Amino acid sequence: MSWFESLILGLVQGLTEFLPISSSAHLRLTAAFAGWHDPGAAFTAITQIGTETAVLIYFRKDIARIVSAWFRSLTDKAMRSDHDAQMGWLVIIGSIPIGVLGVTLKDQIEGPFRDLRLIATTLIVMGIVLGIADRLAARDETGGRHRAVKQRKTLQELGVKDGLIYGICQAMALIPGVSRSGATISGGLLMGYTREAAARYSFLLAIPAVLASGLFELKDAGEGHVSWGPTIFATIIAFVVGYAVIAWFMKFITTKSFMPFVYYRVALGILLFVLVGMGVLSPHAGESAG
C-alpha cells in the first residue's frame, strides 16, 4: 500500500465511520474503484482505532462519568441504581453479541462477506430499514392532523432488554455495507428512542467492540501488501477527520432527518449492482492480491 492510498483510505474511514453509510463498505469500494488491492478487514479494524479515539475525546466527560460510576458500583450498592453505573453495565452487555460473532465469523468477515454483491445488498436493505425507522421517528415528533405528538425515549429509559437489542443490531455491522452506526441507530429509532439518544448510545456502545477488534488485528497489520507505516498514517488521518465528523453529525441529527443517507445508500447499492452486472467491476475486485 502506498502513502497516497493510505491517505485516501484514512480520509474515507474518518468521513464514513460515524455516518450511517458503512465505513468498511466504503474502504472496500474505494479500493475496488481505484483498482487498488482490498485493504482487508485488519486494516479496517486498525484504522477504526483512530476514529474511536475521536469518540473517546469527544465524549470524554460522559465516558469518565460512566466509568467512574461503574467502578464505584462494584463496591457501593447504593451506586447500582445510578444511571451512569447502569450505562456502564449496558455497554458491556451490548458488546457481547459482536464479540461472540466477531470471533466465530472471523473467516467469513475476511472473505465471503467482502463480496461486492453482498455489500450492494446490505447497502440497499439497511438503507430502507433506516428510512422506515426515520419516518416513524418523524411521525412521532411532528404528529399529524389526527395524531398527537408522541414522546420518544431517552437514554434514561434504557434497560437491559433494549441494551441487548442494540448489541444485536451492532453485531450486524460485521457484514460490510450494514454500517455500525446505521444498524444501531435504526434499532434505537425502531425501539422508540430519540435520534440524539440513538446516536449517542451507538457511539458509546461501539467503543469496546472497535478498540478490541483493532487491537486484536494489530498482529496482522504488517502482513500482505499493507505495512505498518501507511496503516498508522491512515489511522491518524481517520482520527482527525472523524472528530470533525462527530461534531457535525451530533448537531445535524438534532434538526435533520436521516433520509439523505438513505437515498445515498440505495443509490450506491444500485450503482454497484449495475457495475458488477455489466462486468465493469468484479465482485471480488482486488481480493486476490490482498
mmCIF file of N, CA, C and O in Angstrom, residues 30-111:
data_model
loop_
_atom_site.group_PDB
_atom_site.id
_atom_site.type_symbol
_atom_site.label_atom_id
_atom_site.label_comp_id
_atom_site.label_asym_id
_atom_site.label_seq_id
_atom_site.Cartn_x
_atom_site.Cartn_y
_atom_site.Cartn_z
ATOM 1 N N THR A 30 -13.723 1.971 -2.306
ATOM 2 C CA THR A 30 -12.696 2.913 -2.756
ATOM 3 C C THR A 30 -11.544 2.169 -3.417
ATOM 4 O O THR A 30 -11.061 2.556 -4.487
ATOM 5 N N ALA A 31 -11.117 1.080 -2.775
ATOM 6 C CA ALA A 31 -10.032 0.274 -3.344
ATOM 7 C C ALA A 31 -10.456 -0.363 -4.666
ATOM 8 O O ALA A 31 -9.688 -0.393 -5.631
ATOM 9 N N ALA A 32 -11.686 -0.857 -4.722
ATOM 10 C CA ALA A 32 -12.168 -1.518 -5.939
ATOM 11 C C ALA A 32 -12.272 -0.533 -7.099
ATOM 12 O O ALA A 32 -11.827 -0.815 -8.219
ATOM 13 N N PHE A 33 -12.844 0.652 -6.853
ATOM 14 C CA PHE A 33 -12.998 1.659 -7.908
ATOM 15 C C PHE A 33 -11.641 2.186 -8.391
ATOM 16 O O PHE A 33 -11.467 2.496 -9.572
ATOM 17 N N ALA A 34 -10.688 2.305 -7.464
ATOM 18 C CA ALA A 34 -9.377 2.848 -7.820
ATOM 19 C C ALA A 34 -8.449 1.804 -8.420
ATOM 20 O O ALA A 34 -7.364 2.143 -8.905
ATOM 21 N N GLY A 35 -8.857 0.546 -8.366
ATOM 22 C CA GLY A 35 -8.005 -0.518 -8.877
ATOM 23 C C GLY A 35 -6.907 -0.917 -7.914
ATOM 24 O O GLY A 35 -5.907 -1.519 -8.304
ATOM 25 N N TRP A 36 -7.087 -0.560 -6.621
ATOM 26 C CA TRP A 36 -6.106 -0.934 -5.605
ATOM 27 C C TRP A 36 -6.452 -2.296 -5.022
ATOM 28 O O TRP A 36 -7.542 -2.828 -5.238
ATOM 29 N N HIS A 37 -5.513 -2.851 -4.242
ATOM 30 C CA HIS A 37 -5.805 -4.084 -3.521
ATOM 31 C C HIS A 37 -6.825 -3.788 -2.420
ATOM 32 O O HIS A 37 -6.844 -2.690 -1.858
ATOM 33 N N ASP A 38 -7.664 -4.754 -2.105
ATOM 34 C CA ASP A 38 -8.583 -4.628 -0.977
ATOM 35 C C ASP A 38 -7.750 -4.414 0.283
ATOM 36 O O ASP A 38 -6.882 -5.237 0.585
ATOM 37 N N PRO A 39 -7.963 -3.331 1.036
ATOM 38 C CA PRO A 39 -7.152 -3.098 2.235
ATOM 39 C C PRO A 39 -7.334 -4.179 3.293
ATOM 40 O O PRO A 39 -6.470 -4.371 4.152
ATOM 41 N N GLY A 40 -8.461 -4.888 3.242
ATOM 42 C CA GLY A 40 -8.673 -6.005 4.153
ATOM 43 C C GLY A 40 -9.309 -5.631 5.475
ATOM 44 O O GLY A 40 -9.337 -4.469 5.878
ATOM 45 N N ALA A 41 -9.814 -6.659 6.159
ATOM 46 C CA ALA A 41 -10.508 -6.451 7.427
ATOM 47 C C ALA A 41 -9.569 -5.952 8.519
ATOM 48 O O ALA A 41 -9.962 -5.174 9.386
ATOM 49 N N ALA A 42 -8.296 -6.403 8.500
ATOM 50 C CA ALA A 42 -7.343 -5.984 9.531
ATOM 51 C C ALA A 42 -7.069 -4.488 9.424
ATOM 52 O O ALA A 42 -7.070 -3.768 10.431
ATOM 53 N N PHE A 43 -6.839 -3.988 8.221
ATOM 54 C CA PHE A 43 -6.601 -2.557 8.012
ATOM 55 C C PHE A 43 -7.804 -1.748 8.475
ATOM 56 O O PHE A 43 -7.667 -0.728 9.152
ATOM 57 N N THR A 44 -9.005 -2.215 8.109
ATOM 58 C CA THR A 44 -10.235 -1.518 8.509
ATOM 59 C C THR A 44 -10.353 -1.439 10.021
ATOM 60 O O THR A 44 -10.640 -0.376 10.594
ATOM 61 N N ALA A 45 -10.118 -2.573 10.697
ATOM 62 C CA ALA A 45 -10.258 -2.623 12.153
ATOM 63 C C ALA A 45 -9.248 -1.715 12.843
ATOM 64 O O ALA A 45 -9.572 -1.036 13.830
ATOM 65 N N ILE A 46 -8.020 -1.680 12.330
ATOM 66 C CA ILE A 46 -6.978 -0.873 12.968
ATOM 67 C C ILE A 46 -7.237 0.620 12.763
ATOM 68 O O ILE A 46 -7.079 1.423 13.694
ATOM 69 N N THR A 47 -7.633 1.023 11.564
ATOM 70 C CA THR A 47 -7.916 2.447 11.337
ATOM 71 C C THR A 47 -9.113 2.912 12.163
ATOM 72 O O THR A 47 -9.233 4.100 12.486
ATOM 73 N N GLN A 48 -9.980 1.980 12.521
ATOM 74 C CA GLN A 48 -11.113 2.347 13.365
ATOM 75 C C GLN A 48 -10.668 2.724 14.768
ATOM 76 O O GLN A 48 -11.407 3.400 15.492
ATOM 77 N N ILE A 49 -9.470 2.299 15.169
ATOM 78 C CA ILE A 49 -8.930 2.743 16.453
ATOM 79 C C ILE A 49 -8.800 4.269 16.443
ATOM 80 O O ILE A 49 -9.048 4.945 17.446
ATOM 81 N N GLY A 50 -8.420 4.810 15.282
ATOM 82 C CA GLY A 50 -8.306 6.257 15.162
ATOM 83 C C GLY A 50 -9.633 6.960 15.356
ATOM 84 O O GLY A 50 -9.725 7.948 16.099
ATOM 85 N N THR A 51 -10.668 6.448 14.697
ATOM 86 C CA THR A 51 -11.974 7.093 14.820
ATOM 87 C C THR A 51 -12.558 6.893 16.221
ATOM 88 O O THR A 51 -13.242 7.786 16.735
ATOM 89 N N GLU A 52 -12.282 5.759 16.831
ATOM 90 C CA GLU A 52 -12.795 5.547 18.190
ATOM 91 C C GLU A 52 -12.053 6.405 19.204
ATOM 92 O O GLU A 52 -12.616 6.790 20.235
ATOM 93 N N THR A 53 -10.805 6.724 18.929
ATOM 94 C CA THR A 53 -10.078 7.666 19.788
ATOM 95 C C THR A 53 -10.760 9.034 19.737
ATOM 96 O O THR A 53 -10.850 9.740 20.749
ATOM 97 N N ALA A 54 -11.269 9.378 18.559
ATOM 98 C CA ALA A 54 -12.022 10.625 18.428
ATOM 99 C C ALA A 54 -13.281 10.582 19.298
ATOM 100 O O ALA A 54 -13.661 11.586 19.916
ATOM 101 N N VAL A 55 -13.940 9.424 19.352
ATOM 102 C CA VAL A 55 -15.117 9.256 20.210
ATOM 103 C C VAL A 55 -14.736 9.440 21.676
ATOM 104 O O VAL A 55 -15.436 10.108 22.441
ATOM 105 N N LEU A 56 -13.617 8.823 22.079
ATOM 106 C CA LEU A 56 -13.169 8.922 23.464
ATOM 107 C C LEU A 56 -12.938 10.380 23.865
ATOM 108 O O LEU A 56 -13.268 10.786 24.981
ATOM 109 N N ILE A 57 -12.395 11.158 22.965
ATOM 110 C CA ILE A 57 -12.122 12.562 23.275
ATOM 111 C C ILE A 57 -13.403 13.397 23.239
ATOM 112 O O ILE A 57 -13.657 14.211 24.131
ATOM 113 N N TYR A 58 -14.232 13.178 22.220
ATOM 114 C CA TYR A 58 -15.455 13.976 22.079
ATOM 115 C C TYR A 58 -16.424 13.727 23.243
ATOM 116 O O TYR A 58 -17.028 14.666 23.768
ATOM 117 N N PHE A 59 -16.557 12.458 23.649
ATOM 118 C CA PHE A 59 -17.475 12.107 24.729
ATOM 119 C C PHE A 59 -16.729 11.875 26.046
ATOM 120 O O PHE A 59 -17.202 11.131 26.907
ATOM 121 N N ARG A 60 -15.570 12.492 26.216
ATOM 122 C CA ARG A 60 -14.708 12.210 27.367
ATOM 123 C C ARG A 60 -15.409 12.453 28.700
ATOM 124 O O ARG A 60 -15.194 11.697 29.661
ATOM 125 N N LYS A 61 -16.239 13.490 28.785
ATOM 126 C CA LYS A 61 -16.925 13.772 30.052
ATOM 127 C C LYS A 61 -17.944 12.684 30.365
ATOM 128 O O LYS A 61 -18.033 12.217 31.503
ATOM 129 N N ASP A 62 -18.719 12.286 29.349
ATOM 130 C CA ASP A 62 -19.701 11.215 29.540
ATOM 131 C C ASP A 62 -19.010 9.912 29.925
ATOM 132 O O ASP A 62 -19.443 9.198 30.838
ATOM 133 N N ILE A 63 -17.924 9.593 29.215
ATOM 134 C CA ILE A 63 -17.218 8.333 29.443
ATOM 135 C C ILE A 63 -16.589 8.310 30.831
ATOM 136 O O ILE A 63 -16.684 7.305 31.545
ATOM 137 N N ALA A 64 -15.966 9.417 31.230
ATOM 138 C CA ALA A 64 -15.342 9.483 32.555
ATOM 139 C C ALA A 64 -16.390 9.308 33.647
ATOM 140 O O ALA A 64 -16.166 8.604 34.643
ATOM 141 N N ARG A 65 -17.543 9.925 33.466
ATOM 142 C CA ARG A 65 -18.621 9.825 34.446
ATOM 143 C C ARG A 65 -19.158 8.394 34.538
ATOM 144 O O ARG A 65 -19.389 7.866 35.630
ATOM 145 N N ILE A 66 -19.329 7.751 33.385
ATOM 146 C CA ILE A 66 -19.854 6.381 33.344
ATOM 147 C C ILE A 66 -18.857 5.398 33.951
ATOM 148 O O ILE A 66 -19.233 4.543 34.764
ATOM 149 N N VAL A 67 -17.588 5.519 33.567
ATOM 150 C CA VAL A 67 -16.560 4.609 34.083
ATOM 151 C C VAL A 67 -16.402 4.760 35.586
ATOM 152 O O VAL A 67 -16.322 3.775 36.333
ATOM 153 N N SER A 68 -16.398 5.999 36.061
ATOM 154 C CA SER A 68 -16.255 6.249 37.500
ATOM 155 C C SER A 68 -17.425 5.658 38.272
ATOM 156 O O SER A 68 -17.230 4.974 39.289
ATOM 157 N N ALA A 69 -18.632 5.899 37.793
ATOM 158 C CA ALA A 69 -19.825 5.386 38.475
ATOM 159 C C ALA A 69 -19.858 3.868 38.433
ATOM 160 O O ALA A 69 -20.242 3.216 39.419
ATOM 161 N N TRP A 70 -19.442 3.286 37.322
ATOM 162 C CA TRP A 70 -19.462 1.815 37.198
ATOM 163 C C TRP A 70 -18.502 1.175 38.202
ATOM 164 O O TRP A 70 -18.866 0.207 38.888
ATOM 165 N N PHE A 71 -17.288 1.705 38.314
ATOM 166 C CA PHE A 71 -16.317 1.143 39.255
ATOM 167 C C PHE A 71 -16.795 1.294 40.696
ATOM 168 O O PHE A 71 -16.650 0.390 41.515
ATOM 169 N N ARG A 72 -17.389 2.438 41.015
ATOM 170 C CA ARG A 72 -17.885 2.646 42.379
ATOM 171 C C ARG A 72 -19.045 1.716 42.701
ATOM 172 O O ARG A 72 -19.219 1.287 43.839
ATOM 173 N N SER A 73 -19.826 1.373 41.675
ATOM 174 C CA SER A 73 -20.978 0.490 41.900
ATOM 175 C C SER A 73 -20.558 -0.937 42.240
ATOM 176 O O SER A 73 -21.363 -1.713 42.772
ATOM 177 N N LEU A 74 -19.308 -1.281 41.930
ATOM 178 C CA LEU A 74 -18.841 -2.637 42.236
ATOM 179 C C LEU A 74 -18.742 -2.881 43.739
ATOM 180 O O LEU A 74 -18.894 -4.019 44.212
ATOM 181 N N THR A 75 -18.501 -1.815 44.497
ATOM 182 C CA THR A 75 -18.359 -1.955 45.959
ATOM 183 C C THR A 75 -19.435 -1.209 46.733
ATOM 184 O O THR A 75 -19.651 -1.487 47.916
ATOM 185 N N ASP A 76 -20.102 -0.272 46.087
ATOM 186 C CA ASP A 76 -21.132 0.539 46.753
ATOM 187 C C ASP A 76 -22.506 0.178 46.176
ATOM 188 O O ASP A 76 -22.838 0.539 45.053
ATOM 189 N N LYS A 77 -23.308 -0.528 46.949
ATOM 190 C CA LYS A 77 -24.622 -0.969 46.478
ATOM 191 C C LYS A 77 -25.531 0.201 46.124
ATOM 192 O O LYS A 77 -26.362 0.094 45.214
ATOM 193 N N ALA A 78 -25.383 1.297 46.835
ATOM 194 C CA ALA A 78 -26.238 2.467 46.580
ATOM 195 C C ALA A 78 -25.999 3.025 45.172
ATOM 196 O O ALA A 78 -26.901 3.613 44.574
ATOM 197 N N MET A 79 -24.800 2.808 44.647
ATOM 198 C CA MET A 79 -24.463 3.331 43.324
ATOM 199 C C MET A 79 -25.069 2.503 42.191
ATOM 200 O O MET A 79 -25.102 2.951 41.040
ATOM 201 N N ARG A 80 -25.538 1.312 42.494
ATOM 202 C CA ARG A 80 -26.019 0.417 41.440
ATOM 203 C C ARG A 80 -27.312 0.890 40.796
ATOM 204 O O ARG A 80 -27.676 0.427 39.726
ATOM 205 N N SER A 81 -27.989 1.818 41.440
ATOM 206 C CA SER A 81 -29.202 2.394 40.853
ATOM 207 C C SER A 81 -28.896 3.680 40.088
ATOM 208 O O SER A 81 -29.784 4.260 39.469
ATOM 209 N N ASP A 82 -27.633 4.109 40.120
ATOM 210 C CA ASP A 82 -27.218 5.321 39.414
ATOM 211 C C ASP A 82 -27.252 5.063 37.907
ATOM 212 O O ASP A 82 -26.802 4.027 37.421
ATOM 213 N N HIS A 83 -27.780 6.022 37.152
ATOM 214 C CA HIS A 83 -27.932 5.845 35.707
ATOM 215 C C HIS A 83 -26.592 5.620 35.016
ATOM 216 O O HIS A 83 -26.474 4.768 34.134
ATOM 217 N N ASP A 84 -25.567 6.367 35.413
ATOM 218 C CA ASP A 84 -24.266 6.218 34.765
ATOM 219 C C ASP A 84 -23.674 4.836 35.034
ATOM 220 O O ASP A 84 -23.062 4.228 34.134
ATOM 221 N N ALA A 85 -23.817 4.342 36.245
ATOM 222 C CA ALA A 85 -23.324 2.996 36.561
ATOM 223 C C ALA A 85 -24.067 1.949 35.729
ATOM 224 O O ALA A 85 -23.466 1.001 35.207
ATOM 225 N N GLN A 86 -25.375 2.127 35.584
ATOM 226 C CA GLN A 86 -26.166 1.211 34.772
ATOM 227 C C GLN A 86 -25.750 1.285 33.304
ATOM 228 O O GLN A 86 -25.716 0.258 32.614
ATOM 229 N N MET A 87 -25.405 2.470 32.825
ATOM 230 C CA MET A 87 -24.944 2.618 31.451
ATOM 231 C C MET A 87 -23.666 1.816 31.226
ATOM 232 O O MET A 87 -23.464 1.212 30.157
ATOM 233 N N GLY A 88 -22.798 1.795 32.220
ATOM 234 C CA GLY A 88 -21.578 1.002 32.108
ATOM 235 C C GLY A 88 -21.884 -0.464 31.883
ATOM 236 O O GLY A 88 -21.300 -1.125 31.015
ATOM 237 N N TRP A 89 -22.835 -0.999 32.676
ATOM 238 C CA TRP A 89 -23.235 -2.407 32.518
ATOM 239 C C TRP A 89 -23.923 -2.638 31.181
ATOM 240 O O TRP A 89 -23.723 -3.674 30.531
ATOM 241 N N LEU A 90 -24.718 -1.677 30.740
ATOM 242 C CA LEU A 90 -25.449 -1.827 29.478
ATOM 243 C C LEU A 90 -24.497 -1.845 28.282
ATOM 244 O O LEU A 90 -24.724 -2.572 27.312
ATOM 245 N N VAL A 91 -23.431 -1.051 28.353
ATOM 246 C CA VAL A 91 -22.437 -1.071 27.278
ATOM 247 C C VAL A 91 -21.729 -2.430 27.238
ATOM 248 O O VAL A 91 -21.470 -2.979 26.159
ATOM 249 N N ILE A 92 -21.447 -2.974 28.418
ATOM 250 C CA ILE A 92 -20.808 -4.293 28.489
ATOM 251 C C ILE A 92 -21.731 -5.363 27.914
ATOM 252 O O ILE A 92 -21.328 -6.197 27.088
ATOM 253 N N ILE A 93 -22.998 -5.345 28.339
ATOM 254 C CA ILE A 93 -23.969 -6.330 27.853
ATOM 255 C C ILE A 93 -24.171 -6.200 26.348
ATOM 256 O O ILE A 93 -24.208 -7.195 25.619
ATOM 257 N N GLY A 94 -24.269 -4.949 25.879
ATOM 258 C CA GLY A 94 -24.488 -4.724 24.456
ATOM 259 C C GLY A 94 -23.300 -5.101 23.592
ATOM 260 O O GLY A 94 -23.449 -5.292 22.375
ATOM 261 N N SER A 95 -22.114 -5.234 24.196
ATOM 262 C CA SER A 95 -20.915 -5.581 23.440
ATOM 263 C C SER A 95 -20.742 -7.088 23.273
ATOM 264 O O SER A 95 -19.918 -7.534 22.465
ATOM 265 N N ILE A 96 -21.511 -7.870 24.023
ATOM 266 C CA ILE A 96 -21.355 -9.333 23.969
ATOM 267 C C ILE A 96 -21.663 -9.918 22.593
ATOM 268 O O ILE A 96 -20.882 -10.721 22.072
ATOM 269 N N PRO A 97 -22.795 -9.554 21.955
ATOM 270 C CA PRO A 97 -23.110 -10.178 20.655
ATOM 271 C C PRO A 97 -22.019 -9.990 19.602
ATOM 272 O O PRO A 97 -21.629 -10.952 18.930
ATOM 273 N N ILE A 98 -21.495 -8.781 19.447
ATOM 274 C CA ILE A 98 -20.491 -8.552 18.410
ATOM 275 C C ILE A 98 -19.169 -9.223 18.767
ATOM 276 O O ILE A 98 -18.412 -9.656 17.882
ATOM 277 N N GLY A 99 -18.893 -9.341 20.061
ATOM 278 C CA GLY A 99 -17.677 -10.030 20.480
ATOM 279 C C GLY A 99 -17.722 -11.514 20.129
ATOM 280 O O GLY A 99 -16.776 -12.070 19.570
ATOM 281 N N VAL A 100 -18.853 -12.136 20.441
ATOM 282 C CA VAL A 100 -19.016 -13.577 20.161
ATOM 283 C C VAL A 100 -19.028 -13.837 18.655
ATOM 284 O O VAL A 100 -18.313 -14.714 18.146
ATOM 285 N N LEU A 101 -19.835 -13.083 17.920
ATOM 286 C CA LEU A 101 -19.952 -13.306 16.475
ATOM 287 C C LEU A 101 -18.688 -12.875 15.730
ATOM 288 O O LEU A 101 -18.341 -13.471 14.704
ATOM 289 N N GLY A 102 -17.992 -11.877 16.245
ATOM 290 C CA GLY A 102 -16.763 -11.429 15.592
ATOM 291 C C GLY A 102 -15.705 -12.514 15.580
ATOM 292 O O GLY A 102 -15.001 -12.703 14.579
ATOM 293 N N VAL A 103 -15.598 -13.244 16.682
ATOM 294 C CA VAL A 103 -14.634 -14.349 16.756
ATOM 295 C C VAL A 103 -15.128 -15.550 15.952
ATOM 296 O O VAL A 103 -14.375 -16.182 15.212
ATOM 297 N N THR A 104 -16.414 -15.832 16.066
ATOM 298 C CA THR A 104 -16.994 -17.001 15.389
ATOM 299 C C THR A 104 -16.957 -16.864 13.863
ATOM 300 O O THR A 104 -16.692 -17.843 13.154
ATOM 301 N N LEU A 105 -17.213 -15.672 13.368
ATOM 302 C CA LEU A 105 -17.326 -15.462 11.920
ATOM 303 C C LEU A 105 -16.100 -14.782 11.317
ATOM 304 O O LEU A 105 -16.179 -14.214 10.228
ATOM 305 N N LYS A 106 -14.951 -14.873 11.988
ATOM 306 C CA LYS A 106 -13.752 -14.170 11.534
ATOM 307 C C LYS A 106 -13.389 -14.516 10.085
ATOM 308 O O LYS A 106 -13.071 -13.633 9.282
ATOM 309 N N ASP A 107 -13.427 -15.780 9.718
ATOM 310 C CA ASP A 107 -13.061 -16.185 8.360
ATOM 311 C C ASP A 107 -14.031 -15.627 7.326
ATOM 312 O O ASP A 107 -13.631 -15.232 6.228
ATOM 313 N N GLN A 108 -15.327 -15.600 7.673
ATOM 314 C CA GLN A 108 -16.324 -15.064 6.743
ATOM 315 C C GLN A 108 -16.171 -13.549 6.587
ATOM 316 O O GLN A 108 -16.325 -13.015 5.490
ATOM 317 N N ILE A 109 -15.863 -12.870 7.686
ATOM 318 C CA ILE A 109 -15.685 -11.420 7.650
ATOM 319 C C ILE A 109 -14.530 -11.045 6.734
ATOM 320 O O ILE A 109 -14.585 -10.063 6.001
ATOM 321 N N GLU A 110 -13.463 -11.836 6.763
ATOM 322 C CA GLU A 110 -12.278 -11.540 5.968
ATOM 323 C C GLU A 110 -12.375 -12.091 4.549
ATOM 324 O O GLU A 110 -11.505 -11.821 3.726
ATOM 325 N N GLY A 111 -13.432 -12.876 4.262
ATOM 326 C CA GLY A 111 -13.550 -13.488 2.944
ATOM 327 C C GLY A 111 -14.874 -13.209 2.261
ATOM 328 O O GLY A 111 -15.068 -12.149 1.646
#
